[in-house]
Backbone as ProteinMPNN parsed JSONL, in Angstrom:
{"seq_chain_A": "XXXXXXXXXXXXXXXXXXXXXXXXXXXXXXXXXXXXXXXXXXXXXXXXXXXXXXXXXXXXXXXXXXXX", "coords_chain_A": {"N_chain_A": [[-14.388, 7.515, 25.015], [-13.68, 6.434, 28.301], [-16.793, 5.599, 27.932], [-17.936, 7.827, 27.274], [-18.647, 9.811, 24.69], [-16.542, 11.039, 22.268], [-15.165, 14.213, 20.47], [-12.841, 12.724, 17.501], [-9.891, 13.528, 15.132], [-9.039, 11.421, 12.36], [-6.47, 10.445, 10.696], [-5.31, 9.079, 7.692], [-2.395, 7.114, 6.65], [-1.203, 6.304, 3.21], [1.311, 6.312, 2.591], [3.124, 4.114, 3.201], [3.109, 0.903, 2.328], [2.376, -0.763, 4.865], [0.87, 0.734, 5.731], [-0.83, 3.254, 7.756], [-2.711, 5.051, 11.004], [-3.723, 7.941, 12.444], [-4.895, 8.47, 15.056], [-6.092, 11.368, 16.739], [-7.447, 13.136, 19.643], [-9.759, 15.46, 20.058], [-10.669, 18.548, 21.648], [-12.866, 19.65, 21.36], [-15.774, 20.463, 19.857], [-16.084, 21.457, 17.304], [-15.632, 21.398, 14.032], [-12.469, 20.66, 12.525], [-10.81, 22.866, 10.515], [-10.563, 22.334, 6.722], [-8.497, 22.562, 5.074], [-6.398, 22.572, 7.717], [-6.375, 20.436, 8.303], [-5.786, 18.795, 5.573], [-2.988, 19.991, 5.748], [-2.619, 18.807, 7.849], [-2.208, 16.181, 6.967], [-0.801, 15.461, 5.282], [1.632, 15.485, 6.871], [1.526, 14.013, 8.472], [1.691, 12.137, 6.67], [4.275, 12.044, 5.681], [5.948, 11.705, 8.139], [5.416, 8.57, 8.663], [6.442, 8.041, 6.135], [8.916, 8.32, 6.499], [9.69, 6.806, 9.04], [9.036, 4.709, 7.982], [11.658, 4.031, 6.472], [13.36, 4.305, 7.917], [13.19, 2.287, 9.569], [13.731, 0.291, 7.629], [16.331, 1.103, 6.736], [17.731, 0.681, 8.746], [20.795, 0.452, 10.592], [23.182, -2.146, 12.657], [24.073, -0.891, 15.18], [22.409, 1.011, 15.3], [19.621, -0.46, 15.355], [19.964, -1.938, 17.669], [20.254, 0.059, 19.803], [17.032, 0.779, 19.816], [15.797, -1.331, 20.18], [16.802, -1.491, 23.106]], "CA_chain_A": [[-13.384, 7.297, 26.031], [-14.219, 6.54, 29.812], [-17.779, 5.926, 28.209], [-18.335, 9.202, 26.757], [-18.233, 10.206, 23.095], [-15.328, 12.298, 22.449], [-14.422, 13.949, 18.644], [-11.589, 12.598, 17.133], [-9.896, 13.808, 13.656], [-8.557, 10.163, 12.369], [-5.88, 10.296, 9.593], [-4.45, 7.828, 7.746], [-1.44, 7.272, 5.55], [-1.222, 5.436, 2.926], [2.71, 6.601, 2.115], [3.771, 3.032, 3.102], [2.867, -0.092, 1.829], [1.827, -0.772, 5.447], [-0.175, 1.867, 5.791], [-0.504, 3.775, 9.278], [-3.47, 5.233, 11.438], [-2.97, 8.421, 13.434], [-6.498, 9.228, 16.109], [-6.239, 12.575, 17.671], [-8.861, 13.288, 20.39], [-10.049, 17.031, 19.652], [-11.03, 18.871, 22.653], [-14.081, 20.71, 20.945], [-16.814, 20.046, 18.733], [-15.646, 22.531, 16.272], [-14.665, 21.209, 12.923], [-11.172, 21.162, 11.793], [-10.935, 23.07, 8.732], [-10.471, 21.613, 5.989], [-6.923, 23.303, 5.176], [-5.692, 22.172, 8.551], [-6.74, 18.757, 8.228], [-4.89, 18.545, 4.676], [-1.766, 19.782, 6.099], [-2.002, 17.218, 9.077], [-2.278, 14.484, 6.759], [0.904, 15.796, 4.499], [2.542, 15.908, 7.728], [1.155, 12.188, 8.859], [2.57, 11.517, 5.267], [5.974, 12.237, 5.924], [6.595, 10.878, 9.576], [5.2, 7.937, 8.624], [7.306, 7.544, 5.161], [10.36, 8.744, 6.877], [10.094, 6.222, 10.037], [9.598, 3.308, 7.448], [12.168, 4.57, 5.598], [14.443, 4.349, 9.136], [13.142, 0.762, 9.57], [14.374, -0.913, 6.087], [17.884, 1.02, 6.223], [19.245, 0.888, 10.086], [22.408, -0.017, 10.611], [23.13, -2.613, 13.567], [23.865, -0.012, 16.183], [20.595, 2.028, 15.762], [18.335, -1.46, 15.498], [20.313, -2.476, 18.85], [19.668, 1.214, 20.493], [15.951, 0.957, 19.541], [15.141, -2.715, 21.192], [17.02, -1.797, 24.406]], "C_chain_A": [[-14.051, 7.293, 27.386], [-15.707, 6.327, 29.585], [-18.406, 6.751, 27.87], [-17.637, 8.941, 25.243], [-17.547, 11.168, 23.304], [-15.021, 12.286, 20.74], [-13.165, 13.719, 18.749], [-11.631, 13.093, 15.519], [-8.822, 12.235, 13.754], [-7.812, 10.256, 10.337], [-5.375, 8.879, 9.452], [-3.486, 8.417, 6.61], [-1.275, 6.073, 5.011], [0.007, 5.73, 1.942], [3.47, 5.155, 2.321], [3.204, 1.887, 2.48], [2.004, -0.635, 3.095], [0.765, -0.005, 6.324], [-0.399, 2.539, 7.428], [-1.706, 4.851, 9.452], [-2.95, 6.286, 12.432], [-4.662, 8.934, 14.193], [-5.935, 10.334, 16.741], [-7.755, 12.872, 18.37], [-8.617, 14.714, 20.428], [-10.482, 17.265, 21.308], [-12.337, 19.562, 22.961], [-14.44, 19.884, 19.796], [-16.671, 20.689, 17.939], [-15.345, 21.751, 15.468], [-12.951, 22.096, 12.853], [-11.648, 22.109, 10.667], [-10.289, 22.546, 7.968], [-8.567, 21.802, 5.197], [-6.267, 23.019, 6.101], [-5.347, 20.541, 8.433], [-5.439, 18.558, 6.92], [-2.969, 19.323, 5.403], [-1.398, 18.996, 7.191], [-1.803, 15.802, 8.455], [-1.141, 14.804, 5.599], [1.884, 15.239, 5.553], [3.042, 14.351, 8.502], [1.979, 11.771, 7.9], [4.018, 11.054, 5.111], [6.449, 11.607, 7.009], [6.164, 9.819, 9.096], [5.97, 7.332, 6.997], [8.806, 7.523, 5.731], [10.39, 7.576, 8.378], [9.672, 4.721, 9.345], [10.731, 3.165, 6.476], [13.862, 3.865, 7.003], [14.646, 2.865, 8.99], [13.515, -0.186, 8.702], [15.602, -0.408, 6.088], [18.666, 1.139, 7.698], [19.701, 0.044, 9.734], [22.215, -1.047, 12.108], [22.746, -2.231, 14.847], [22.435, 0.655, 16.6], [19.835, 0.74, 15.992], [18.432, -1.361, 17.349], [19.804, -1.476, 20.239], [17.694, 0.987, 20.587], [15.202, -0.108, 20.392], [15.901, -2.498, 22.586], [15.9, -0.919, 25.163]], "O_chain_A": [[-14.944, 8.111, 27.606], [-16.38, 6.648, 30.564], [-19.617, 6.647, 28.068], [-16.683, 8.289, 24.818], [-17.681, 12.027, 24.176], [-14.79, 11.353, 19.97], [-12.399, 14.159, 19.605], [-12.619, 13.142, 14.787], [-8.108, 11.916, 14.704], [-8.389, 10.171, 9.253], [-5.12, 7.974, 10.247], [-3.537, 9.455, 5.95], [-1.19, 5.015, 5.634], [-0.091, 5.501, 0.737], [4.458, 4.99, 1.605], [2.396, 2.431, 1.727], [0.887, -1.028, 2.76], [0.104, -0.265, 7.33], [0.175, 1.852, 8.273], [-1.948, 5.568, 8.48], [-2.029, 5.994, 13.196], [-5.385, 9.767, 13.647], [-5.023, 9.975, 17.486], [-8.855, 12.845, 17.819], [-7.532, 15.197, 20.749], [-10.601, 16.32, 22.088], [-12.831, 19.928, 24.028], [-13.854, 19.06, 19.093], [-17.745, 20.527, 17.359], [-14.532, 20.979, 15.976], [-12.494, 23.23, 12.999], [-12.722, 22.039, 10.07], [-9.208, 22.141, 8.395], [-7.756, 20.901, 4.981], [-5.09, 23.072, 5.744], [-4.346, 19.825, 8.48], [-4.3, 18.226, 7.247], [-1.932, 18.681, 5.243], [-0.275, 18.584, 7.482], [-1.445, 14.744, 8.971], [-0.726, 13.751, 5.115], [2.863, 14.589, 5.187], [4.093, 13.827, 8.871], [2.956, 11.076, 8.176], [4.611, 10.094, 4.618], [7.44, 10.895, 6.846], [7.218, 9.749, 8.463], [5.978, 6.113, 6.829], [9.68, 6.738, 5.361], [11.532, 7.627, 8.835], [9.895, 3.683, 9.968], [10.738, 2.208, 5.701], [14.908, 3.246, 6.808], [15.629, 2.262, 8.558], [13.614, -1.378, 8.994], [16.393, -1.156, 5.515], [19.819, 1.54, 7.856], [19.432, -0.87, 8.955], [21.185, -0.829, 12.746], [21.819, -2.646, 15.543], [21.74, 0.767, 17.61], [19.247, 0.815, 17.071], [17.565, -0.965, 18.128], [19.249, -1.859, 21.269], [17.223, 1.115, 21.717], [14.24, 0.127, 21.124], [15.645, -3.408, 23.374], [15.811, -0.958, 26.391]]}, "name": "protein", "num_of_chains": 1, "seq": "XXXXXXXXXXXXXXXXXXXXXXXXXXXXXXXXXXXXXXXXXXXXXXXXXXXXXXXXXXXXXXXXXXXX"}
């Protein structure tokens, strides 16, 4: 970023069919642990099943809310 190396932890999910990328920029050189990491990518799992999940069953109203 800006030029500089910066860690990131970089999940993905592959709960949709279109699959979804989440980058977090860490603030430290520290490893995650490995136990954190697996519950961030459960967690990726779920927002990302549950907001394509939104997208195949709104209703008019919500689409219409969403594009204004």
């Amino acid at each position: 970023m800006a030029g500089a190396e910066v860690p990131v932890l970089a999940l993905y999910s592959d709960a949709t069919a279109r699959g979804a990328l989440l980058v977090l920029v860490l603030t430290e050189e520290t490893p995650v642990p490995a136990g954190s990491v697996a519950a961030a990518r459960t967690l990726w799992d779920l927002v990302t099943a549950h907001r394509d999940r939104m997208a195949a069953e709104a209703v008019p109203g919500t689409l219409a809310q969403s594009r204004a």
